[in-house]
XYZ file of C-alpha atoms in Angstrom:
775
model
C 114.839 107.112 106.032
C 116.033 105.060 103.070
C 119.506 106.619 102.916
C 121.327 103.928 104.856
C 120.617 101.802 107.938
C 122.617 99.879 110.516
C 122.503 96.571 108.683
C 122.778 98.181 105.249
C 125.009 101.280 105.679
C 124.944 102.493 102.066
C 124.089 105.999 100.893
C 120.797 105.086 99.211
C 119.403 101.613 99.852
C 116.220 102.469 97.923
C 118.200 103.210 94.781
C 120.384 100.127 95.052
C 117.354 97.882 95.543
C 115.632 99.505 92.572
C 118.578 98.238 90.494
C 118.774 94.722 91.904
C 115.139 93.884 92.656
C 112.147 92.596 90.694
C 109.891 94.858 92.771
C 106.431 95.455 91.341
C 106.168 98.413 93.718
C 108.788 100.297 95.704
C 108.137 103.712 97.195
C 107.291 105.719 100.308
C 104.228 107.916 100.850
C 103.729 110.820 103.239
C 100.225 111.701 104.442
C 99.051 114.259 107.027
C 98.465 111.490 109.581
C 100.824 108.663 108.579
C 103.823 107.687 106.472
C 103.750 104.372 104.606
C 106.678 102.368 103.262
C 105.171 99.910 100.749
C 107.100 97.319 98.743
C 105.865 94.406 96.637
C 107.332 91.658 94.491
C 106.117 88.543 92.682
C 109.367 86.703 93.521
C 109.433 85.172 97.009
C 113.155 85.734 97.705
C 112.923 89.300 96.434
C 109.885 89.956 98.628
C 111.769 88.960 101.776
C 114.822 90.943 100.645
C 112.671 94.065 100.378
C 111.056 93.353 103.734
C 114.489 93.151 105.339
C 115.840 96.335 103.743
C 112.700 98.395 104.357
C 112.316 97.149 107.913
C 115.915 98.007 108.765
C 115.531 101.440 107.142
C 112.443 102.236 109.216
C 113.564 100.974 112.634
C 117.375 101.250 112.411
C 118.140 104.190 110.069
C 121.439 106.041 110.161
C 119.764 109.450 109.682
C 123.096 111.145 109.125
C 123.386 114.896 109.063
C 124.527 114.679 105.440
C 121.271 112.931 104.565
C 119.286 115.686 106.274
C 121.242 118.431 104.481
C 120.830 116.724 101.112
C 117.148 115.839 101.358
C 115.809 118.756 103.436
C 117.897 121.920 103.099
C 121.366 123.392 103.388
C 123.097 126.661 102.543
C 125.496 127.116 99.653
C 127.435 129.994 98.137
C 127.375 129.953 94.347
C 130.173 130.963 91.991
C 129.173 134.615 92.313
C 129.209 134.414 96.104
C 125.412 134.545 96.451
C 123.878 132.635 99.339
C 121.215 130.085 98.383
C 119.168 127.240 99.862
C 119.435 123.785 98.307
C 117.648 120.529 99.091
C 115.746 117.827 97.226
C 112.446 118.127 99.106
C 112.790 121.910 99.311
C 113.062 122.107 95.510
C 110.290 119.564 95.018
C 107.851 121.546 97.140
C 108.773 124.853 95.498
C 107.580 123.242 92.288
C 104.462 121.871 93.960
C 103.539 125.350 95.211
C 103.572 126.624 91.627
C 100.633 124.352 90.729
C 97.191 125.968 91.198
C 95.568 122.531 91.509
C 97.998 121.488 94.213
C 97.415 124.735 96.100
C 93.651 124.214 95.890
C 93.917 120.605 97.074
C 96.052 121.585 100.070
C 93.920 124.570 101.081
C 90.668 122.585 100.782
C 91.868 120.540 103.760
C 94.062 122.866 105.828
C 91.423 125.617 105.847
C 89.030 123.386 107.802
C 91.337 122.904 110.793
C 92.698 125.156 113.502
C 96.430 125.855 113.886
C 98.118 123.050 115.800
C 95.940 120.311 114.345
C 97.937 117.845 112.151
C 95.534 118.380 109.242
C 96.117 122.135 109.333
C 99.494 121.709 107.625
C 100.796 120.458 104.298
C 102.449 117.108 105.027
C 104.672 117.536 101.972
C 106.211 120.629 103.535
C 105.736 124.342 102.905
C 108.884 125.614 101.156
C 108.676 128.830 103.166
C 109.069 126.858 106.408
C 111.170 123.839 105.386
C 114.405 125.794 106.077
C 113.306 126.316 109.708
C 113.518 122.581 110.453
C 116.784 121.602 112.098
C 118.599 118.301 112.354
C 117.812 117.773 116.047
C 114.065 118.208 115.444
C 114.301 115.796 112.540
C 115.858 113.044 114.668
C 113.497 113.730 117.555
C 110.495 113.239 115.274
C 111.817 109.854 114.182
C 112.417 108.780 117.793
C 108.858 109.755 118.718
C 106.933 108.323 115.795
C 109.048 105.467 114.416
C 108.549 102.953 117.187
C 107.130 99.409 116.879
C 104.353 100.316 119.333
C 103.255 103.026 116.900
C 103.546 100.885 113.754
C 100.960 99.017 111.670
C 102.185 96.225 109.400
C 100.011 95.173 106.452
C 100.763 91.924 104.586
C 99.014 90.834 101.379
C 99.648 87.931 99.031
C 99.908 84.160 98.967
C 103.046 83.687 101.087
C 102.367 81.863 104.354
C 101.599 84.468 107.031
C 103.450 82.570 109.769
C 106.608 82.576 107.647
C 106.361 86.329 107.186
C 105.802 87.008 110.882
C 108.718 84.774 111.800
C 110.937 86.644 109.340
C 109.927 90.030 110.774
C 110.517 88.811 114.309
C 113.948 87.381 113.526
C 115.195 90.262 111.348
C 113.773 93.202 113.269
C 112.195 92.681 116.644
C 114.249 89.874 118.192
C 117.523 91.720 117.622
C 119.368 92.750 120.737
C 119.324 96.366 119.558
C 115.528 96.259 119.334
C 115.129 94.958 122.867
C 117.294 97.792 124.193
C 115.655 100.607 122.222
C 112.063 99.609 121.829
C 110.479 99.015 125.205
C 106.715 98.796 124.830
C 104.993 102.147 125.120
C 101.744 103.839 124.213
C 101.061 104.710 120.601
C 101.075 108.292 119.435
C 97.502 109.461 120.212
C 95.025 109.306 117.299
C 94.414 112.491 115.359
C 91.956 114.541 117.442
C 88.520 115.558 116.230
C 88.295 119.201 115.183
C 85.877 121.318 117.247
C 83.029 122.614 115.038
C 83.323 126.099 113.540
C 80.786 128.598 114.753
C 80.827 130.356 111.374
C 82.145 129.659 107.856
C 85.589 130.923 106.817
C 87.093 132.207 103.575
C 90.641 131.991 102.289
C 92.325 133.471 99.219
C 95.479 131.850 97.815
C 97.496 133.484 95.001
C 99.164 131.242 92.435
C 101.916 132.061 89.915
C 100.823 133.119 86.429
C 102.631 134.338 83.342
C 102.565 138.053 82.557
C 99.750 138.706 80.099
C 98.069 135.400 80.952
C 94.583 135.432 82.427
C 95.217 132.172 84.252
C 92.435 130.174 85.867
C 90.677 131.002 89.125
C 89.316 128.130 91.208
C 86.651 128.598 93.872
C 85.852 125.571 96.031
C 83.608 125.245 99.068
C 84.584 122.633 101.650
C 82.697 121.064 104.570
C 84.058 119.016 107.458
C 81.687 116.222 108.417
C 80.989 115.360 112.011
C 82.646 112.087 113.078
C 80.841 109.091 111.575
C 79.244 106.825 114.170
C 80.030 103.573 112.317
C 81.154 102.220 108.912
C 77.571 102.316 107.617
C 77.408 106.086 108.199
C 80.770 106.533 106.451
C 79.331 104.619 103.499
C 76.201 106.784 103.622
C 78.385 109.907 103.278
C 79.973 108.358 100.174
C 76.499 107.673 98.829
C 75.362 111.268 99.386
C 78.454 112.537 97.555
C 77.812 110.117 94.690
C 74.183 111.246 94.457
C 75.195 114.909 94.294
C 78.374 114.760 92.189
C 78.911 111.205 90.964
C 78.420 111.835 87.239
C 77.794 114.695 84.839
C 74.030 114.356 85.277
C 74.098 114.486 89.080
C 72.110 117.505 90.381
C 74.913 119.474 92.035
C 77.413 118.733 89.255
C 74.886 119.868 86.638
C 73.857 122.965 88.597
C 77.475 124.106 88.926
C 78.287 123.390 85.299
C 75.147 125.140 83.987
C 75.461 128.154 86.301
C 77.789 130.184 84.110
C 79.855 130.943 87.229
C 82.812 128.895 86.011
C 84.148 126.858 83.134
C 84.086 123.363 84.600
C 83.746 121.418 87.820
C 86.792 121.509 90.075
C 88.549 118.108 90.025
C 88.679 118.271 93.835
C 84.891 118.031 94.051
C 83.606 115.029 95.977
C 84.076 113.295 99.315
C 87.503 112.521 100.773
C 87.085 109.824 103.409
C 90.792 109.279 104.045
C 90.828 111.754 106.986
C 89.474 110.973 110.437
C 86.559 113.269 109.586
C 85.369 113.173 106.007
C 85.666 116.307 103.844
C 83.141 117.206 101.149
C 84.162 119.667 98.446
C 82.322 121.256 95.519
C 83.354 124.132 93.282
C 84.372 125.467 89.906
C 87.475 126.091 87.829
C 87.551 129.089 85.537
C 85.500 131.092 88.043
C 85.661 134.825 88.741
C 87.227 136.149 91.907
C 84.446 137.900 93.815
C 81.798 135.285 92.955
C 82.390 133.314 96.154
C 79.007 134.230 97.674
C 77.126 133.313 94.489
C 78.817 129.907 94.322
C 78.135 129.259 98.016
C 74.472 130.204 97.550
C 74.196 128.021 94.461
C 75.559 124.929 96.228
C 73.516 125.456 99.404
C 70.356 126.145 97.434
C 70.799 123.138 95.173
C 71.398 120.720 98.041
C 68.497 122.178 100.051
C 66.181 121.747 97.051
C 67.331 118.192 96.393
C 66.974 117.291 100.070
C 63.438 118.749 100.157
C 62.307 116.938 96.991
C 64.110 113.684 97.788
C 66.572 111.660 95.757
C 64.842 109.863 92.854
C 64.876 106.065 92.989
C 66.761 105.914 89.679
C 69.474 108.222 91.030
C 69.812 106.107 94.187
C 70.104 102.972 92.044
C 72.864 104.582 89.972
C 74.788 105.765 93.048
C 74.566 102.395 94.811
C 75.683 100.659 91.615
C 78.712 102.955 91.224
C 79.879 102.448 94.820
C 79.301 98.697 94.714
C 81.169 98.396 91.418
C 84.166 100.321 92.769
C 84.349 97.990 95.775
C 83.875 94.848 93.681
C 86.506 95.602 91.048
C 89.974 94.079 91.384
C 92.394 96.502 89.758
C 95.826 97.923 90.254
C 95.155 101.648 90.071
C 98.372 103.538 90.928
C 99.911 100.434 92.521
C 99.241 96.784 93.253
C 95.781 95.670 94.354
C 97.146 95.002 97.830
C 97.946 98.709 98.198
C 94.306 99.604 97.523
C 93.222 97.237 100.280
C 95.894 98.612 102.596
C 94.710 102.192 102.122
C 91.133 101.135 102.909
C 92.244 99.281 106.041
C 94.257 102.266 107.285
C 91.222 104.566 107.335
C 90.043 103.079 110.606
C 93.156 101.256 111.831
C 95.376 104.294 112.470
C 92.576 106.027 114.368
C 92.159 103.292 116.973
C 89.607 101.158 115.112
C 89.925 97.717 113.591
C 91.184 97.435 109.997
C 88.131 95.361 109.074
C 85.862 98.321 109.813
C 86.967 100.281 106.748
C 88.067 97.254 104.717
C 84.664 95.585 104.831
C 81.931 96.610 102.398
C 79.090 94.074 102.365
C 78.254 94.350 106.083
C 78.120 98.199 106.166
C 76.098 98.120 102.937
C 73.536 95.767 104.466
C 73.279 97.991 107.550
C 72.879 101.083 105.352
C 70.136 99.454 103.270
C 68.293 98.565 106.483
C 68.459 102.207 107.574
C 67.164 103.343 104.192
C 64.232 100.942 104.503
C 63.463 102.156 108.010
C 63.807 105.854 107.172
C 62.968 106.926 103.636
C 64.476 110.373 104.307
C 67.747 109.160 105.857
C 70.034 110.305 103.021
C 68.250 113.618 102.562
C 68.670 114.353 106.259
C 72.339 113.425 106.074
C 72.840 115.759 103.076
C 71.299 118.637 105.036
C 73.451 117.981 108.095
C 76.616 117.651 106.005
C 76.103 120.754 103.848
C 73.060 122.969 104.339
C 73.018 123.138 108.147
C 76.762 122.765 108.667
C 78.653 126.025 109.428
C 81.972 124.142 109.506
C 82.911 125.112 105.994
C 85.575 127.069 104.173
C 85.531 128.769 100.813
C 88.913 128.744 99.094
C 89.765 130.966 96.139
C 92.958 130.186 94.235
C 93.551 133.028 91.817
C 96.303 133.793 89.276
C 98.694 136.540 90.301
C 101.052 137.648 87.492
C 104.359 138.637 88.965
C 103.855 136.574 92.135
C 106.813 134.330 91.394
C 109.056 137.314 90.668
C 107.996 139.075 93.880
C 108.507 135.963 95.964
C 111.857 135.256 94.399
C 112.933 138.862 94.958
C 111.865 138.619 98.603
C 113.658 135.301 98.961
C 116.818 136.725 97.458
C 116.620 139.825 99.629
C 116.216 137.696 102.768
C 119.191 135.558 101.760
C 121.306 138.625 101.027
C 120.368 140.130 104.397
C 121.244 136.845 106.045
C 124.582 136.760 104.252
C 125.349 140.336 105.303
C 124.784 139.401 108.931
C 127.236 136.491 108.705
C 130.853 136.885 109.643
C 133.648 135.837 107.297
C 134.248 132.863 109.573
C 130.592 131.788 109.304
C 130.659 132.158 105.507
C 133.783 130.037 105.382
C 132.009 127.420 107.490
C 129.109 127.348 105.001
C 131.543 126.811 102.111
C 133.360 124.120 104.031
C 130.150 122.279 105.005
C 128.790 122.410 101.467
C 132.110 121.126 100.144
C 132.094 118.228 102.608
C 128.532 117.384 101.601
C 129.484 117.459 97.914
C 132.449 115.244 98.652
C 130.250 112.767 100.487
C 127.716 112.796 97.650
C 130.459 112.071 95.123
C 131.898 109.234 97.182
C 130.918 105.807 95.930
C 129.737 103.176 98.372
C 132.577 100.735 99.027
C 132.027 97.254 97.533
C 131.991 95.575 100.947
C 129.024 97.725 102.045
C 127.128 97.211 98.797
C 127.672 93.468 99.244
C 125.647 93.607 102.468
C 122.467 94.394 100.536
C 120.643 91.263 99.368
C 120.602 90.454 95.685
C 118.886 87.894 93.503
C 120.513 84.961 91.807
C 119.241 83.234 88.697
C 117.718 80.509 90.838
C 115.517 83.147 92.493
C 113.921 84.274 89.257
C 110.510 82.831 88.328
C 111.100 80.106 85.762
C 107.699 80.349 84.124
C 106.136 83.317 82.386
C 102.560 83.895 83.495
C 100.659 84.166 80.224
C 96.903 84.744 80.586
C 94.735 82.251 78.672
C 93.525 83.663 75.400
C 91.217 82.747 72.560
C 90.672 84.297 69.156
C 87.561 84.687 67.018
C 86.280 86.783 64.122
C 82.951 88.355 64.974
C 81.262 89.923 61.964
C 84.616 90.604 60.361
C 86.140 92.027 63.572
C 89.258 90.305 64.943
C 88.536 89.662 68.621
C 90.756 88.450 71.455
C 89.212 86.890 74.568
C 90.729 86.302 78.008
C 88.732 83.805 80.109
C 89.862 84.991 83.555
C 88.432 85.451 87.029
C 87.175 89.053 87.009
C 84.867 88.983 90.045
C 81.732 89.202 87.922
C 82.890 92.095 85.723
C 83.231 92.210 81.927
C 85.940 94.330 80.309
C 85.686 95.308 76.638
C 88.101 97.304 74.461
C 87.157 98.495 70.963
C 90.232 99.752 69.087
C 89.408 101.839 66.006
C 92.383 102.380 63.649
C 93.459 105.934 62.846
C 95.279 105.146 59.612
C 94.538 107.563 56.819
C 93.620 110.358 59.193
C 95.278 113.663 58.137
C 97.998 114.853 60.508
C 96.131 118.105 61.154
C 93.253 116.044 62.560
C 95.387 114.398 65.251
C 95.123 117.211 67.868
C 91.313 116.945 67.699
C 91.285 113.342 68.911
C 91.563 113.950 72.709
C 88.494 116.185 72.452
C 86.783 113.554 70.281
C 87.489 110.848 72.860
C 85.933 112.900 75.668
C 83.031 113.990 73.495
C 81.855 110.475 72.622
C 81.998 109.293 76.252
C 80.321 112.439 77.624
C 77.787 113.392 74.950
C 74.042 113.138 74.848
C 71.977 111.350 72.193
C 69.345 112.642 69.776
C 66.261 113.306 71.889
C 68.079 112.491 75.148
C 70.279 115.133 76.847
C 73.745 114.297 78.164
C 72.712 114.308 81.821
C 70.126 111.579 81.241
C 72.676 109.515 79.304
C 75.210 110.032 82.110
C 72.737 108.632 84.643
C 71.968 105.654 82.405
C 75.676 104.906 82.155
C 76.066 105.218 85.928
C 73.219 102.721 86.447
C 74.496 100.174 83.942
C 78.269 100.554 83.454
C 81.266 100.697 85.739
C 82.992 103.023 83.308
C 83.099 104.088 79.663
C 85.891 106.171 78.205
C 88.609 106.291 75.613
C 92.379 106.425 75.315
C 94.589 107.180 72.343
C 97.508 104.868 71.622
C 100.308 104.975 69.064
C 103.277 102.637 68.720
C 105.332 100.708 66.220
C 104.288 97.034 66.254
C 106.937 94.352 66.488
C 108.644 93.943 63.121
C 106.835 96.899 61.509
C 108.490 99.983 60.040
C 105.724 102.503 60.659
C 103.527 103.137 63.694
C 99.952 102.030 64.214
C 97.570 104.338 66.030
C 94.199 103.593 67.595
C 91.349 105.253 69.437
C 90.512 102.658 72.093
C 87.078 102.865 73.706
C 86.898 100.926 76.966
C 83.749 99.652 78.658
C 83.451 97.763 81.938
C 80.229 96.479 83.480
C 78.808 93.824 85.773
C 78.017 90.646 83.827
C 74.258 91.014 84.357
C 74.320 94.620 83.124
C 76.746 94.137 80.225
C 74.151 93.917 77.375
C 72.531 97.212 78.414
C 75.893 98.908 78.987
C 77.143 97.715 75.593
C 73.995 99.022 73.920
C 74.562 102.464 75.471
C 78.241 102.529 74.474
C 77.550 101.522 70.870
C 74.729 104.048 70.632
C 77.106 106.809 71.750
C 79.710 105.660 69.247
C 77.218 105.805 66.372
C 74.865 108.609 67.419
C 76.657 110.977 69.852
C 74.806 114.289 69.645
C 77.090 116.917 68.096
C 74.225 119.421 67.850
C 74.513 120.265 71.570
C 77.138 122.987 71.266
C 76.779 123.973 74.931
C 77.813 120.471 75.942
C 80.747 120.540 73.523
C 81.858 123.883 74.962
C 81.759 122.401 78.477
C 83.811 119.359 77.445
C 86.323 121.605 75.661
C 86.720 123.807 78.755
C 87.215 120.773 80.986
C 89.844 119.275 78.679
C 91.648 122.599 78.307
C 91.795 123.149 82.056
C 92.938 119.566 82.684
C 95.835 119.866 80.230
C 96.968 123.310 81.382
C 96.746 122.392 85.079
C 98.922 119.314 84.415
C 101.770 121.437 83.049
C 103.584 122.075 86.337
C 102.993 118.840 88.284
C 103.602 116.740 85.141
C 106.220 118.958 83.528
C 108.587 116.019 83.037
C 105.986 114.260 80.879
C 105.621 117.305 78.629
C 109.384 117.675 78.285
C 109.955 113.973 77.592
C 107.175 113.861 75.011
C 108.546 116.871 73.169
C 112.126 115.601 73.217
C 111.168 112.211 71.808
C 108.822 113.595 69.142
C 111.671 114.538 66.797
C 113.087 110.993 66.851
C 110.032 108.765 66.497
C 106.908 109.035 64.399
C 104.884 107.214 67.045
C 106.140 109.556 69.780
C 105.407 112.535 67.527
C 101.796 111.354 67.296
C 101.610 110.840 71.066
C 103.015 114.336 71.613
C 100.144 115.765 69.560
C 97.767 114.198 72.075
C 99.560 114.552 75.413
C 102.277 117.145 74.988
C 102.928 120.799 74.360
C 101.267 120.577 70.937
C 97.972 119.616 72.561
C 98.299 122.461 75.065
C 98.866 125.003 72.279
C 96.098 123.527 70.112
C 93.530 123.813 72.896
C 94.660 127.343 73.691
C 94.151 128.357 70.044
C 90.786 126.606 69.777
C 89.415 128.086 72.997
C 90.456 131.518 71.793
C 88.059 131.298 68.819
C 84.634 132.877 69.163
C 83.032 129.996 67.257
C 85.036 127.209 68.940
C 82.023 125.052 69.865
C 80.445 125.442 66.429
C 83.695 124.502 64.657
C 84.253 121.597 67.006
C 80.710 120.269 66.519
C 81.201 119.822 62.785
C 84.666 118.267 63.091
C 83.719 115.915 65.939
C 80.737 114.621 63.992
C 82.958 114.107 60.950
C 85.557 112.239 62.992
C 82.881 109.967 64.434
C 81.512 109.126 60.983
C 85.039 108.469 59.712
C 86.519 106.450 62.567
C 83.643 104.399 63.982
C 83.553 101.421 61.637
C 84.091 97.665 61.563
C 86.840 97.873 58.958
C 90.152 97.494 60.781
C 88.445 97.389 64.193
C 89.959 95.128 66.856
C 88.094 94.002 69.944
C 89.294 92.569 73.234
C 87.193 91.100 76.032
C 88.011 89.723 79.488
C 85.449 87.853 81.591
C 85.156 84.645 83.557
C 84.948 81.470 81.493
C 81.367 80.846 82.660
C 80.204 84.308 81.546
C 82.183 84.606 78.336
C 79.786 82.828 75.962
C 76.808 85.067 76.771
C 78.978 88.191 76.577
C 80.375 87.128 73.197
C 76.862 86.737 71.807
C 75.932 90.227 72.983
C 79.118 91.630 71.470
C 78.583 89.904 68.105
C 75.057 91.278 67.880
C 76.265 94.739 68.871
C 79.159 94.896 66.404
C 76.703 94.334 63.561
C 75.293 97.790 64.328
C 78.537 99.480 63.302
C 78.968 100.546 59.676
C 81.393 98.440 57.671
C 83.398 101.433 56.478
C 83.699 105.055 57.453
C 83.141 108.352 55.695
C 86.074 110.454 54.443
C 87.920 112.266 57.202
C 86.779 115.844 57.834
C 88.891 118.799 56.772
C 90.549 120.308 59.815
C 92.943 123.097 60.686
C 95.342 123.104 63.605
C 98.728 124.420 64.563
C 101.178 121.621 63.753
C 104.765 122.540 64.473
C 107.295 119.734 64.429
C 109.526 119.532 67.468
C 112.996 120.932 66.811
C 116.239 119.522 68.181
C 116.579 122.278 70.780
C 113.733 124.353 72.124
C 112.351 125.787 75.335
C 109.019 126.957 76.695
C 108.399 129.510 79.451
C 105.999 128.373 82.195
C 104.832 130.072 85.426
C 106.764 127.922 87.891
C 109.604 128.094 90.396
C 111.186 124.965 88.925
C 112.065 123.835 85.425
C 111.826 120.525 83.579
C 114.510 119.369 81.160
C 114.610 116.332 78.889
C 117.002 114.936 76.298
C 116.288 112.060 73.924
C 118.390 109.867 71.699
C 117.464 107.334 69.045
C 117.444 103.737 70.289
C 117.003 100.211 68.992
C 113.519 99.040 68.059
C 111.684 96.355 69.989
C 113.174 93.013 69.036
C 116.074 94.577 67.160
C 119.784 94.150 67.880
C 120.728 95.967 71.038
C 117.171 96.463 72.338
C 117.658 94.348 75.466
C 121.073 95.882 76.145
C 119.768 99.432 75.790
C 116.805 98.676 78.075
C 119.232 97.560 80.780
C 121.456 100.581 80.125
C 118.500 102.971 80.461
C 117.513 101.400 83.786
C 121.089 101.590 85.009
C 121.480 105.242 84.031
C 118.246 106.417 85.658
C 118.924 104.503 88.890
C 122.655 105.198 88.864
C 124.735 107.987 87.289
C 121.831 110.253 86.282
C 120.106 109.865 89.644
C 123.289 110.561 91.557
C 124.201 113.593 89.464
C 120.760 115.188 89.087
C 119.039 114.279 92.335
C 121.824 113.755 94.846
C 124.331 116.401 93.779
C 122.126 118.995 92.072
C 119.000 118.648 94.199
C 116.537 117.836 91.410
C 113.406 115.910 92.321
C 114.553 112.927 90.254
C 115.563 111.436 86.942
C 113.065 109.701 84.641
C 113.056 107.955 81.298
């Protein structure tokens, strides 16, 4: 869609705008029931430029055959005369289908719908079937779906709405071409409701695994909810999910984790309300194939027991608090805040409802609370209908199959060879000729006169003032503290950054486990699940991140373990007390809990290898050139993956970890060198500062000596490779660059942006069919 339009007939308008725009967001998203083209900018002129380019791309695209062949699929003959399929999306989805987590996520939805239903298919495309799509079908789909009568336009920001509507009308809908092509017509019908299953179903999905590797089996059980009657019932479904799975102490989450039927909770567990009918999922990673019935019985039995006994008042308070906090918080997430609101509005809007229905929160919450007052068993009854008494469920098993990739590739090659054999010499020549013409078109640069048609920014369009948040400094009990008095919608944000200087290098790989341990541990005399519920009732979140970088003007890096707490203003003192108690007293004697946290971390890192392969490659490539990047690679790269594999292979892993984690806590949690940062509204800041000053006094002034640790610590070499079970590879190269503030830094930053949105993109993505180029 973004590869040229009538007003902007260039090969890749998206790429050109990425180079000449101040966009704070620029992308396109495909869902099973919609495709969204979002763009955002803080510069007014730039915002309207993006609106013009995106609007023209959507309603007046060129959709050339070359674009289809490049992005979808085409045939080529390689140097050895072998026939092969190439295409950007084809290659992207081959990689996606090598990820067990991606396979589980897809099957958890598609298995609940009958063939022919839009939700029964992977909207990203199944690589086995992508080559069956032809150019005529592609254009026909656009003509059917991409019509103004079938479009929803979402605007967010402080630009006058009338000005935006007038711009859209003038640029898109008042054009003579629009009047000819876009006569008013009915929208594409909403996604239909799925008829209820008469009996549950099971599905097994193999996933690639390395020879000799045990891999990880995931078993998840999925339920399709009956259509919600109103927004209050949709909110009630969220509440039931939060009560059952919302935190580590929730009854279903705890029952699954303590069952011994798997290593950790599947990350797909929970309620997905983005479909027309909500989907509830619960299951385990690190399970055993053949235990499907036991896991089904465990979930059904747990929910039936909870529904019979009733949800405790404290649990209901925690669940309501968590949902309310999530709706109250103003945050970016994976994009701008406006995108979060847009996604909420679309839940009802694209299915024939009003956007306010799913965007609103306070009104459905009030209605739900009234129902809870009128019927004390309302949520328990809903839990039974959703899970226990609902036969519309599927059990999906994603299991490792060593040799699967090789068998599939052999079958793919055999099919291609058979196809080649059936082709005449004239047809083979036509394939060579078409591929050559495509390559020629890909290599052709856009002429300057066409590039000039795309809008660009001048200096006068750039914001003249830098938006610097207000800040204040103080020293609280010897701790340097930075405050931001800002509107935060009644929420307090606190960061506590503990320095890692002096920590032995062999201790670095232990820190990701340490970060998870502190946030997820119990306390002496109080098990982890009780602490988890207390946190859910009082905090909006408590966790940690590890950061390393070279400060401006410094020669060596500074590294920190940053613990982050967020809470409603009225609950901040209690939340802070809980966080500080965990930092000073986290229970390392509970080896079962440590083993669970270790399994969860290990599975998270290993499952990220294929979908986030670029991150692993980039981290490893940069580690040999920068001390700070070498530290980061120990935490988020191949070194961490290998460290966790070694540790989990030890019979006494939990016992060893318990001693080291306790030693790290005693060494790192201290006031010496600590930096604090708080954001809250000006009216709330004074009370929050007093609570923080009192709390910081509880921390010891200095820490104990660092514990003695052992870990594999192999420095990254200049050239190296790692074998992974995937149908795609990830490559990265790194070069030394100027330091922040040094000569050449600004120039190299511009050069890097130019290369990744220009020559590298065109060579790797356009000509070679890679998913993209990153830096």
